[in-house]
PDB file of C-alpha atoms and ligand atoms in Angstrom:
ATOM      1  CA  UNK D 718      -0.092  -0.449   0.060  1.00  0.00           C
ATOM      2  CA  UNK D 719       0.901   3.692  -0.715  1.00  0.00           C
ATOM      3  CA  UNK D 720       2.348   5.457   2.776  1.00  0.00           C
ATOM      4  CA  UNK D 721       1.627   9.006   1.914  1.00  0.00           C
ATOM      5  CA  UNK D 722       1.277  10.135   6.046  1.00  0.00           C
ATOM      6  CA  UNK D 723       3.568   8.550   8.576  1.00  0.00           C
ATOM      7  CA  UNK D 724       3.639   9.368  12.368  1.00  0.00           C
ATOM      8  CA  UNK D 725       6.449   8.623  14.396  1.00  0.00           C
ATOM      9  CA  UNK D 726       6.871   8.977  17.874  1.00  0.00           C
ATOM     10  CA  UNK D 727      10.669   8.920  18.977  1.00  0.00           C
ATOM     11  CA  UNK D 728      11.540  10.770  16.169  1.00  0.00           C
ATOM     12  CA  UNK D 729      13.514  13.312  17.957  1.00  0.00           C
ATOM     13  CA  UNK D 730      16.944  11.226  18.103  1.00  0.00           C
ATOM     14  CA  UNK D 731      18.486   7.808  17.107  1.00  0.00           C
ATOM     15  CA  UNK D 732      16.541   5.156  14.975  1.00  0.00           C
ATOM     16  CA  UNK D 733      13.322   7.105  15.268  1.00  0.00           C
ATOM     17  CA  UNK D 734      15.319  10.383  13.495  1.00  0.00           C
ATOM     18  CA  UNK D 735      16.688   8.262  11.036  1.00  0.00           C
ATOM     19  CA  UNK D 736      13.724   6.576  10.251  1.00  0.00           C
ATOM     20  CA  UNK D 737      12.222   9.772   9.646  1.00  0.00           C
ATOM     21  CA  UNK D 738      14.970  10.958   7.302  1.00  0.00           C
ATOM     22  CA  UNK D 739      14.621   7.412   5.551  1.00  0.00           C
ATOM     23  CA  UNK D 740      11.214   7.508   5.030  1.00  0.00           C
ATOM     24  CA  UNK D 741      11.138  11.610   3.751  1.00  0.00           C
ATOM     25  CA  UNK D 742      10.228  12.052   0.026  1.00  0.00           C
ATOM     26  CA  UNK D 743       8.092  14.593  -1.670  1.00  0.00           C
ATOM     27  CA  UNK D 744       4.214  13.988  -1.419  1.00  0.00           C
ATOM     28  CA  UNK D 745       5.101  12.475   1.626  1.00  0.00           C
ATOM     29  CA  UNK D 746       4.316  13.995   5.372  1.00  0.00           C
ATOM     30  CA  UNK D 747       6.109  12.724   8.384  1.00  0.00           C
ATOM     31  CA  UNK D 748       4.483  13.404  11.711  1.00  0.00           C
ATOM     32  CA  UNK D 749       7.316  13.728  14.353  1.00  0.00           C
ATOM     33  CA  UNK D 750       6.978  13.517  18.010  1.00  0.00           C
ATOM     34  CA  UNK D 751       9.005  13.339  21.284  1.00  0.00           C
ATOM     35  CA  UNK D 752       9.485  15.504  23.906  1.00  0.00           C
ATOM     36  CA  UNK D 753      12.258  18.153  22.900  1.00  0.00           C
ATOM     37  CA  UNK D 754      11.122  20.526  20.229  1.00  0.00           C
ATOM     38  CA  UNK D 755      14.735  21.534  19.183  1.00  0.00           C
ATOM     39  CA  UNK D 756      15.858  18.287  18.133  1.00  0.00           C
ATOM     40  CA  UNK D 757      12.313  17.296  16.383  1.00  0.00           C
ATOM     41  CA  UNK D 758      12.935  20.832  14.283  1.00  0.00           C
ATOM     42  CA  UNK D 759      16.231  19.615  13.372  1.00  0.00           C
ATOM     43  CA  UNK D 760      15.062  15.984  12.400  1.00  0.00           C
ATOM     44  CA  UNK D 761      12.298  18.543  10.382  1.00  0.00           C
ATOM     45  CA  UNK D 762      14.665  20.057   8.607  1.00  0.00           C
ATOM     46  CA  UNK D 763      16.135  17.014   7.120  1.00  0.00           C
ATOM     47  CA  UNK D 764      12.871  15.707   6.101  1.00  0.00           C
ATOM     48  CA  UNK D 765      12.329  19.096   4.210  1.00  0.00           C
ATOM     49  CA  UNK D 766      15.921  18.716   2.400  1.00  0.00           C
ATOM     50  CA  UNK D 767      14.409  15.339   0.945  1.00  0.00           C
ATOM     51  CA  UNK D 768      11.699  16.957  -0.113  1.00  0.00           C
ATOM     52  CA  UNK D 769       9.262  15.755   2.187  1.00  0.00           C
ATOM     53  CA  UNK D 770       6.768  17.454   4.487  1.00  0.00           C
ATOM     54  CA  UNK D 771       7.183  17.655   8.566  1.00  0.00           C
ATOM     55  CA  UNK D 772       4.610  18.150  10.836  1.00  0.00           C
ATOM     56  CA  UNK D 773       5.927  18.268  14.670  1.00  0.00           C
ATOM     57  CA  UNK D 774       4.320  17.934  17.906  1.00  0.00           C
ATOM     58  CA  UNK D 775       5.729  17.491  21.507  1.00  0.00           C
ATOM     59  CA  UNK D 776       4.508  14.791  23.974  1.00  0.00           C
ATOM     60  CA  UNK D 777       5.331  12.471  27.134  1.00  0.00           C
ATOM     61  CA  UNK D 778       4.591   8.978  25.839  1.00  0.00           C
ATOM     62  CA  UNK D 779       3.804   8.201  29.269  1.00  0.00           C
ATOM     63  CA  UNK D 780       1.173  10.685  30.055  1.00  0.00           C
ATOM     64  CA  UNK D 781      -2.354   9.292  28.349  1.00  0.00           C
ATOM     65  CA  UNK D 782      -3.765  12.471  28.253  1.00  0.00           C
ATOM     66  CA  UNK D 783      -1.212  14.087  26.255  1.00  0.00           C
ATOM     67  CA  UNK D 784      -0.895  11.533  24.320  1.00  0.00           C
ATOM     68  CA  UNK D 785      -4.689  11.338  23.259  1.00  0.00           C
ATOM     69  CA  UNK D 786      -4.646  15.089  22.648  1.00  0.00           C
ATOM     70  CA  UNK D 787      -1.608  14.504  20.772  1.00  0.00           C
ATOM     71  CA  UNK D 788      -3.381  11.911  18.607  1.00  0.00           C
ATOM     72  CA  UNK D 789      -5.960  14.272  17.901  1.00  0.00           C
ATOM     73  CA  UNK D 790      -4.094  17.302  16.818  1.00  0.00           C
ATOM     74  CA  UNK D 791      -0.966  15.811  14.737  1.00  0.00           C
ATOM     75  CA  UNK D 792      -3.534  13.337  12.419  1.00  0.00           C
ATOM     76  CA  UNK D 793      -5.777  16.596  12.131  1.00  0.00           C
ATOM     77  CA  UNK D 794      -2.650  18.465  11.208  1.00  0.00           C
ATOM     78  CA  UNK D 795      -1.171  15.636   8.877  1.00  0.00           C
ATOM     79  CA  UNK D 796      -4.667  14.819   7.252  1.00  0.00           C
ATOM     80  CA  UNK D 797      -4.546  11.599   8.258  1.00  0.00           C
ATOM     81  CA  UNK D 798      -2.679   8.636   9.090  1.00  0.00           C
ATOM     82  CA  UNK D 799      -1.521   5.694   6.828  1.00  0.00           C
ATOM     83  CA  UNK D 800       1.508   4.500   9.256  1.00  0.00           C
ATOM     84  CA  UNK D 801       2.434   4.606  12.935  1.00  0.00           C
ATOM     85  CA  UNK D 802       5.789   4.062  14.239  1.00  0.00           C
ATOM     86  CA  UNK D 803       6.639   3.662  18.113  1.00  0.00           C
ATOM     87  CA  UNK D 804      10.457   4.157  18.557  1.00  0.00           C
ATOM     88  CA  UNK D 805      10.150   5.651  22.094  1.00  0.00           C
ATOM     89  CA  UNK D 806      12.185   4.047  24.563  1.00  0.00           C
ATOM     90  CA  UNK D 807      14.558   4.552  27.986  1.00  0.00           C
ATOM     91  CA  UNK D 808      17.238   2.044  28.729  1.00  0.00           C
ATOM     92  CA  UNK D 809      18.836   3.351  31.697  1.00  0.00           C
ATOM     93  CA  UNK D 810      22.112   2.058  33.389  1.00  0.00           C
ATOM     94  CA  UNK D 811      21.315  -0.563  35.706  1.00  0.00           C
ATOM     95  CA  UNK D 812      24.102  -2.003  38.206  1.00  0.00           C
ATOM     96  CA  UNK D 813      24.383  -5.882  38.988  1.00  0.00           C
ATOM     97  CA  UNK D 814      22.926  -5.484  42.578  1.00  0.00           C
ATOM     98  CA  UNK D 815      20.490  -2.585  41.805  1.00  0.00           C
ATOM     99  CA  UNK D 816      16.592  -3.610  42.254  1.00  0.00           C
ATOM    100  CA  UNK D 817      14.663   0.091  41.599  1.00  0.00           C
ATOM    101  CA  UNK D 818      11.079  -0.344  41.525  1.00  0.00           C
ATOM    102  CA  UNK D 819      11.512   3.981  40.391  1.00  0.00           C
ATOM    103  CA  UNK D 820      13.702   3.108  37.443  1.00  0.00           C
ATOM    104  CA  UNK D 821      11.531  -0.123  36.544  1.00  0.00           C
ATOM    105  CA  UNK D 822       8.378   1.909  36.539  1.00  0.00           C
ATOM    106  CA  UNK D 823       9.697   4.350  34.413  1.00  0.00           C
ATOM    107  CA  UNK D 824      10.830   1.842  31.763  1.00  0.00           C
ATOM    108  CA  UNK D 825       7.577   0.055  31.793  1.00  0.00           C
ATOM    109  CA  UNK D 826       5.828   3.485  31.445  1.00  0.00           C
ATOM    110  CA  UNK D 827       7.627   4.584  28.470  1.00  0.00           C
ATOM    111  CA  UNK D 828       8.416   1.330  26.498  1.00  0.00           C
ATOM    112  CA  UNK D 829       4.959  -0.643  27.136  1.00  0.00           C
ATOM    113  CA  UNK D 830       2.462   1.749  28.150  1.00  0.00           C
ATOM    114  CA  UNK D 831       3.600   4.452  26.120  1.00  0.00           C
ATOM    115  CA  UNK D 832       3.466   2.062  22.982  1.00  0.00           C
ATOM    116  CA  UNK D 833       0.056   0.608  23.772  1.00  0.00           C
ATOM    117  CA  UNK D 834      -1.044   4.600  24.133  1.00  0.00           C
ATOM    118  CA  UNK D 835       0.026   5.205  20.960  1.00  0.00           C
ATOM    119  CA  UNK D 836      -0.415   2.069  19.289  1.00  0.00           C
ATOM    120  CA  UNK D 837      -4.232   1.463  20.602  1.00  0.00           C
ATOM    121  CA  UNK D 838      -5.002   4.957  19.053  1.00  0.00           C
ATOM    122  CA  UNK D 839      -3.576   4.078  15.810  1.00  0.00           C
ATOM    123  CA  UNK D 840      -4.934   0.657  15.791  1.00  0.00           C
ATOM    124  CA  UNK D 841      -8.730   1.780  16.256  1.00  0.00           C
ATOM    125  CA  UNK D 842      -7.876   4.337  13.335  1.00  0.00           C
ATOM    126  CA  UNK D 843      -6.181   1.711  11.104  1.00  0.00           C
ATOM    127  CA  UNK D 844      -9.299  -1.015  11.699  1.00  0.00           C
ATOM    128  CA  UNK D 845     -11.748   2.067  10.650  1.00  0.00           C
ATOM    129  CA  UNK D 846     -10.206   2.761   7.671  1.00  0.00           C
ATOM    130  CA  UNK D 847      -9.090  -1.079   6.800  1.00  0.00           C
ATOM    131  CA  UNK D 848      -5.649  -0.239   5.977  1.00  0.00           C
ATOM    132  CA  UNK D 849      -2.864   0.971   7.398  1.00  0.00           C
ATOM    133  CA  UNK D 850       0.796  -0.067   9.110  1.00  0.00           C
ATOM    134  CA  UNK D 851       1.800  -0.052  12.842  1.00  0.00           C
ATOM    135  CA  UNK D 852       5.148  -0.794  14.036  1.00  0.00           C
ATOM    136  CA  UNK D 853       7.048  -1.117  17.209  1.00  0.00           C
ATOM    137  CA  UNK D 854      10.504  -0.846  17.571  1.00  0.00           C
ATOM    138  CA  UNK D 855      11.369  -3.994  20.210  1.00  0.00           C
ATOM    139  CA  UNK D 856      14.825  -5.186  20.567  1.00  0.00           C
ATOM    140  CA  UNK D 857      16.758  -8.762  20.543  1.00  0.00           C
ATOM    141  CA  UNK D 858      16.981  -7.993  24.649  1.00  0.00           C
ATOM    142  CA  UNK D 859      13.212  -8.959  24.936  1.00  0.00           C
ATOM    143  CA  UNK D 860      13.805 -12.499  23.305  1.00  0.00           C
ATOM    144  CA  UNK D 861      15.892 -13.683  26.429  1.00  0.00           C
ATOM    145  CA  UNK D 862      15.402 -12.770  30.005  1.00  0.00           C
ATOM    146  CA  UNK D 863      19.240 -11.704  30.099  1.00  0.00           C
ATOM    147  CA  UNK D 864      21.139 -10.596  33.682  1.00  0.00           C
ATOM    148  CA  UNK D 865      21.876  -6.904  32.554  1.00  0.00           C
ATOM    149  CA  UNK D 866      18.977  -5.063  32.296  1.00  0.00           C
ATOM    150  CA  UNK D 867      15.738  -6.994  33.498  1.00  0.00           C
ATOM    151  CA  UNK D 868      13.201  -4.156  33.422  1.00  0.00           C
ATOM    152  CA  UNK D 869      13.836  -3.162  30.083  1.00  0.00           C
ATOM    153  CA  UNK D 870      14.115  -6.896  28.443  1.00  0.00           C
ATOM    154  CA  UNK D 871      10.551  -7.531  30.200  1.00  0.00           C
ATOM    155  CA  UNK D 872       9.787  -4.180  28.498  1.00  0.00           C
ATOM    156  CA  UNK D 873      10.654  -5.203  24.983  1.00  0.00           C
ATOM    157  CA  UNK D 874       9.147  -9.023  25.654  1.00  0.00           C
ATOM    158  CA  UNK D 875       5.713  -7.291  26.259  1.00  0.00           C
ATOM    159  CA  UNK D 876       6.342  -5.101  23.580  1.00  0.00           C
ATOM    160  CA  UNK D 877       6.614  -8.342  21.173  1.00  0.00           C
ATOM    161  CA  UNK D 878       3.546 -10.064  22.572  1.00  0.00           C
ATOM    162  CA  UNK D 879       1.742  -6.946  22.421  1.00  0.00           C
ATOM    163  CA  UNK D 880       2.480  -6.663  18.753  1.00  0.00           C
ATOM    164  CA  UNK D 881       1.740 -10.194  17.861  1.00  0.00           C
ATOM    165  CA  UNK D 882      -1.406  -9.746  19.271  1.00  0.00           C
ATOM    166  CA  UNK D 883      -2.120  -6.715  17.336  1.00  0.00           C
ATOM    167  CA  UNK D 884      -0.957  -8.648  14.075  1.00  0.00           C
ATOM    168  CA  UNK D 885      -3.660 -11.380  14.928  1.00  0.00           C
ATOM    169  CA  UNK D 886      -6.227  -9.265  15.484  1.00  0.00           C
ATOM    170  CA  UNK D 887      -5.701  -6.445  12.518  1.00  0.00           C
ATOM    171  CA  UNK D 888      -4.476  -8.707   9.561  1.00  0.00           C
ATOM    172  CA  UNK D 889      -7.947  -9.651   9.186  1.00  0.00           C
ATOM    173  CA  UNK D 890      -8.977  -6.117   8.557  1.00  0.00           C
ATOM    174  CA  UNK D 891      -6.069  -5.113   6.001  1.00  0.00           C
ATOM    175  CA  UNK D 892      -3.777  -3.611   8.898  1.00  0.00           C
ATOM    176  CA  UNK D 893      -0.255  -4.811   8.449  1.00  0.00           C
ATOM    177  CA  UNK D 894       2.131  -5.195  12.186  1.00  0.00           C
ATOM    178  CA  UNK D 895       5.545  -4.930  11.905  1.00  0.00           C
ATOM    179  CA  UNK D 896       7.699  -5.693  15.082  1.00  0.00           C
ATOM    180  CA  UNK D 897      11.243  -4.460  14.775  1.00  0.00           C
ATOM    181  CA  UNK D 898      13.857  -6.391  16.899  1.00  0.00           C
ATOM    182  CA  UNK D 899      17.405  -4.279  16.430  1.00  0.00           C
ATOM    183  CA  UNK D 900      20.726  -5.485  17.866  1.00  0.00           C
ATOM    184  CA  UNK D 901      22.928  -2.752  18.914  1.00  0.00           C
ATOM    185  CA  UNK D 902      22.359   0.601  16.600  1.00  0.00           C
ATOM    186  CA  UNK D 903      25.093   3.385  17.187  1.00  0.00           C
ATOM    187  CA  UNK D 904      22.829   6.042  18.716  1.00  0.00           C
ATOM    188  CA  UNK D 905      22.578   7.837  22.061  1.00  0.00           C
ATOM    189  CA  UNK D 906      20.844   5.249  23.880  1.00  0.00           C
ATOM    190  CA  UNK D 907      24.083   2.628  23.014  1.00  0.00           C
ATOM    191  CA  UNK D 908      26.469   5.507  24.058  1.00  0.00           C
ATOM    192  CA  UNK D 909      30.027   4.508  24.113  1.00  0.00           C
ATOM    193  CA  UNK D 910      29.441   0.641  24.440  1.00  0.00           C
ATOM    194  CA  UNK D 911      31.389  -1.581  21.781  1.00  0.00           C
ATOM    195  CA  UNK D 912      28.868  -4.327  20.749  1.00  0.00           C
ATOM    196  CA  UNK D 913      29.481  -6.778  18.066  1.00  0.00           C
ATOM    197  CA  UNK D 914      27.274  -6.324  14.606  1.00  0.00           C
ATOM    198  CA  UNK D 915      26.563  -2.551  15.680  1.00  0.00           C
ATOM    199  CA  UNK D 916      24.835  -1.274  12.851  1.00  0.00           C
ATOM    200  CA  UNK D 917      25.035   2.874  12.149  1.00  0.00           C
ATOM    201  CA  UNK D 918      21.102   4.479  13.044  1.00  0.00           C
ATOM    202  CA  UNK D 919      21.060   5.293   9.267  1.00  0.00           C
ATOM    203  CA  UNK D 920      21.462   1.770   7.883  1.00  0.00           C
ATOM    204  CA  UNK D 921      18.798   0.716  10.664  1.00  0.00           C
ATOM    205  CA  UNK D 922      16.442   3.390   9.367  1.00  0.00           C
ATOM    206  CA  UNK D 923      16.548   2.247   5.783  1.00  0.00           C
ATOM    207  CA  UNK D 924      16.279  -1.373   6.940  1.00  0.00           C
ATOM    208  CA  UNK D 925      13.298  -0.670   9.435  1.00  0.00           C
ATOM    209  CA  UNK D 926      11.396   1.561   6.365  1.00  0.00           C
ATOM    210  CA  UNK D 927      11.891  -1.330   4.061  1.00  0.00           C
ATOM    211  CA  UNK D 928      10.087  -3.645   6.504  1.00  0.00           C
ATOM    212  CA  UNK D 929       6.945  -0.974   6.517  1.00  0.00           C
ATOM    213  CA  UNK D 930       6.966  -0.295   3.501  1.00  0.00           C
ATOM    214  CA  UNK D 931       6.815  -4.051   2.625  1.00  0.00           C
ATOM    215  CA  UNK D 932       4.314  -4.728   5.776  1.00  0.00           C
ATOM    216  CA  UNK D 933       6.899  -7.462   7.001  1.00  0.00           C
ATOM    217  CA  UNK D 934       6.246  -9.534  10.351  1.00  0.00           C
ATOM    218  CA  UNK D 935       9.184  -9.449  12.468  1.00  0.00           C
ATOM    219  CA  UNK D 936      12.370  -8.134  11.489  1.00  0.00           C
ATOM    220  CA  UNK D 937      15.978  -8.376  12.868  1.00  0.00           C
ATOM    221  CA  UNK D 938      17.668  -5.298  11.835  1.00  0.00           C
ATOM    222  CA  UNK D 939      20.901  -7.071  11.404  1.00  0.00           C
ATOM    223  CA  UNK D 940      20.007 -10.593   9.895  1.00  0.00           C
ATOM    224  CA  UNK D 941      22.999 -12.034  12.203  1.00  0.00           C
ATOM    225  CA  UNK D 942      20.756 -11.475  14.648  1.00  0.00           C
ATOM    226  CA  UNK D 943      17.874 -13.917  13.615  1.00  0.00           C
ATOM    227  CA  UNK D 944      20.508 -16.854  13.671  1.00  0.00           C
ATOM    228  CA  UNK D 945      22.163 -15.517  16.909  1.00  0.00           C
ATOM    229  CA  UNK D 946      18.820 -15.151  19.007  1.00  0.00           C
ATOM    230  CA  UNK D 947      17.600 -18.479  17.704  1.00  0.00           C
ATOM    231  CA  UNK D 948      20.635 -19.920  19.427  1.00  0.00           C
ATOM    232  CA  UNK D 949      20.404 -18.156  22.599  1.00  0.00           C
ATOM    233  CA  UNK D 950      16.738 -18.854  22.957  1.00  0.00           C
ATOM    234  CA  UNK D 951      17.565 -22.523  22.419  1.00  0.00           C
ATOM    235  CA  UNK D 952      20.069 -22.428  25.462  1.00  0.00           C
ATOM    236  CA  UNK D 953      19.000 -24.624  28.564  1.00  0.00           C
ATOM    237  CA  UNK D 954      17.963 -22.121  31.397  1.00  0.00           C
ATOM    238  CA  UNK D 955      20.522 -24.122  33.886  1.00  0.00           C
ATOM    239  CA  UNK D 956      23.450 -23.161  31.457  1.00  0.00           C
ATOM    240  CA  UNK D 957      22.053 -19.780  30.507  1.00  0.00           C
ATOM    241  CA  UNK D 958      22.035 -18.255  34.166  1.00  0.00           C
ATOM    242  CA  UNK D 959      25.757 -19.272  34.155  1.00  0.00           C
ATOM    243  CA  UNK D 960      26.640 -17.333  30.893  1.00  0.00           C
ATOM    244  CA  UNK D 961      27.465 -13.411  31.508  1.00  0.00           C
ATOM    245  CA  UNK D 962      25.414 -12.713  28.166  1.00  0.00           C
TER     246      UNK D 962
HETATM  247  N1  LIG H 420      20.161   1.790  19.873  1.00  0.00           N
HETATM  248  C1  LIG H 420      20.243   0.328  20.244  1.00  0.00           C
HETATM  249  O1  LIG H 420      21.209  -0.558  20.378  1.00  0.00           O
HETATM  250  C2  LIG H 420      18.755  -0.271  20.311  1.00  0.00           C
HETATM  251  C3  LIG H 420      18.796  -1.617  20.294  1.00  0.00           C
HETATM  252  C4  LIG H 420      17.415  -2.266  20.308  1.00  0.00           C
HETATM  253  C5  LIG H 420      16.577  -1.534  20.717  1.00  0.00           C
HETATM  254  N2  LIG H 420      16.292  -0.348  20.378  1.00  0.00           N
HETATM  255  C6  LIG H 420      15.026   0.561  20.547  1.00  0.00           C
HETATM  256  O2  LIG H 420      15.035   1.265  19.837  1.00  0.00           O
HETATM  257  C7  LIG H 420      14.090   2.295  20.350  1.00  0.00           C
HETATM  258  C8  LIG H 420      14.671   4.165  19.871  1.00  0.00           C
HETATM  259  O3  LIG H 420      16.111   3.715  20.523  1.00  0.00           O
HETATM  260  P1  LIG H 420      17.137   4.686  20.101  1.00  0.00           P
HETATM  261  O4  LIG H 420      18.580   4.026  20.071  1.00  0.00           O
HETATM  262  O5  LIG H 420      17.294   5.555  18.652  1.00  0.00           O
HETATM  263  O6  LIG H 420      17.483   5.994  21.253  1.00  0.00           O
HETATM  264  P2  LIG H 420      17.665   7.363  21.480  1.00  0.00           P
HETATM  265  O7  LIG H 420      18.566   8.171  20.615  1.00  0.00           O
HETATM  266  O8  LIG H 420      17.798   7.577  23.232  1.00  0.00           O
HETATM  267  O9  LIG H 420      16.232   7.853  21.333  1.00  0.00           O
HETATM  268  C9  LIG H 420      15.206   7.653  22.148  1.00  0.00           C
HETATM  269  C10 LIG H 420      13.894   8.433  21.631  1.00  0.00           C
HETATM  270  O10 LIG H 420      12.670   7.988  22.869  1.00  0.00           O
HETATM  271  C11 LIG H 420      12.247   9.212  23.035  1.00  0.00           C
HETATM  272  N3  LIG H 420      11.412   9.249  24.455  1.00  0.00           N
HETATM  273  C12 LIG H 420      12.535   8.936  25.549  1.00  0.00           C
HETATM  274  N4  LIG H 420      11.271   9.121  26.379  1.00  0.00           N
HETATM  275  C13 LIG H 420      10.284   9.482  25.938  1.00  0.00           C
HETATM  276  C14 LIG H 420       8.997   9.548  26.468  1.00  0.00           C
HETATM  277  N5  LIG H 420       8.761   9.914  27.910  1.00  0.00           N
HETATM  278  N6  LIG H 420       8.192  10.620  25.837  1.00  0.00           N
HETATM  279  C15 LIG H 420       8.522  10.536  24.597  1.00  0.00           C
HETATM  280  N7  LIG H 420       9.447   9.981  23.844  1.00  0.00           N
HETATM  281  C16 LIG H 420      10.442   9.430  24.532  1.00  0.00           C
HETATM  282  C17 LIG H 420      13.257  10.249  22.967  1.00  0.00           C
HETATM  283  O11 LIG H 420      12.931  11.747  22.620  1.00  0.00           O
HETATM  284  P3  LIG H 420      12.566  12.839  23.666  1.00  0.00           P
HETATM  285  O12 LIG H 420      13.826  12.504  24.774  1.00  0.00           O
HETATM  286  O13 LIG H 420      13.120  13.825  22.478  1.00  0.00           O
HETATM  287  O14 LIG H 420      11.268  12.661  24.455  1.00  0.00           O
HETATM  288  C18 LIG H 420      13.912   9.812  21.683  1.00  0.00           C
HETATM  289  O15 LIG H 420      13.675  10.199  20.326  1.00  0.00           O
HETATM  290  C19 LIG H 420      13.999   2.360  21.444  1.00  0.00           C
HETATM  291  O16 LIG H 420      12.423   1.636  21.675  1.00  0.00           O
HETATM  292  C20 LIG H 420      15.117   1.496  22.026  1.00  0.00           C
HETATM  293  O17 LIG H 420      14.802   0.813  23.024  1.00  0.00           O
HETATM  294  C21 LIG H 420      17.599   0.305  20.470  1.00  0.00           C
END
């Protein structure tokens, strides 16, 4: 399906910003949402350089009422919505002996509740028009309960399952639901960490744009991670808990 109006939540930085630039072209309107206005304006300028139109709104994804108001306003200004992408996410450092409910709650509020708040609105809209694409940026971290970041990994596992359920509900209505599972991507979230098979935000943005345009189901941004995570999922729990991965 032709996608003319694409809304990206978490478009101020990293993967969301790179995706906006990758999808920009003449005749397309990109809705750009996050909290930081100046960063969004910078991305809007890059969209404009590629001949696209950008509509910018600020919104905190953890505020349900603000999300509902922002959705109404930005879809009206865009003149509709053919695709909605939820890329917002947080991954604060968690120490090996740290068990902090405030930090964990914040991760769940942005990565899961915020995603549901936006994707529910998108789902109702797409179901009503009988076409469209919903996309969520998950993570390979959601494929197994690794020791480093319990709440972050759990948030991505929840998002993957939620997206799968949405796909099963909406595919009969003509709506595609795309789950993206990036491995490491060079963005402010990754910071200075050096991890194998890291891709640039631009490469990730282009691959995610392709997945959305094709209506693919579950996409590992670096294809090597499909194999790696397939093997990691097979490691027995008794052995997995002894591995520092
Ligand atoms: N980078 C990686 O290696 C990697 C790997 C796997 C998955 N991911 C996932 O990819 C997605 C994008 O991450 P990134 O690497 O691009 O990180 P990033 O550069 O830090 O971008 C995070 C985005 O989330 C937005 N955000 C954070 N809190 C928000 C809130 N309360 N309300 C609305 N927006 C909020 C930020 O915008 P504002 O601060 O302006 O609000 C920003 O646009 C995340 O879901 C992340 O979990 C990243």
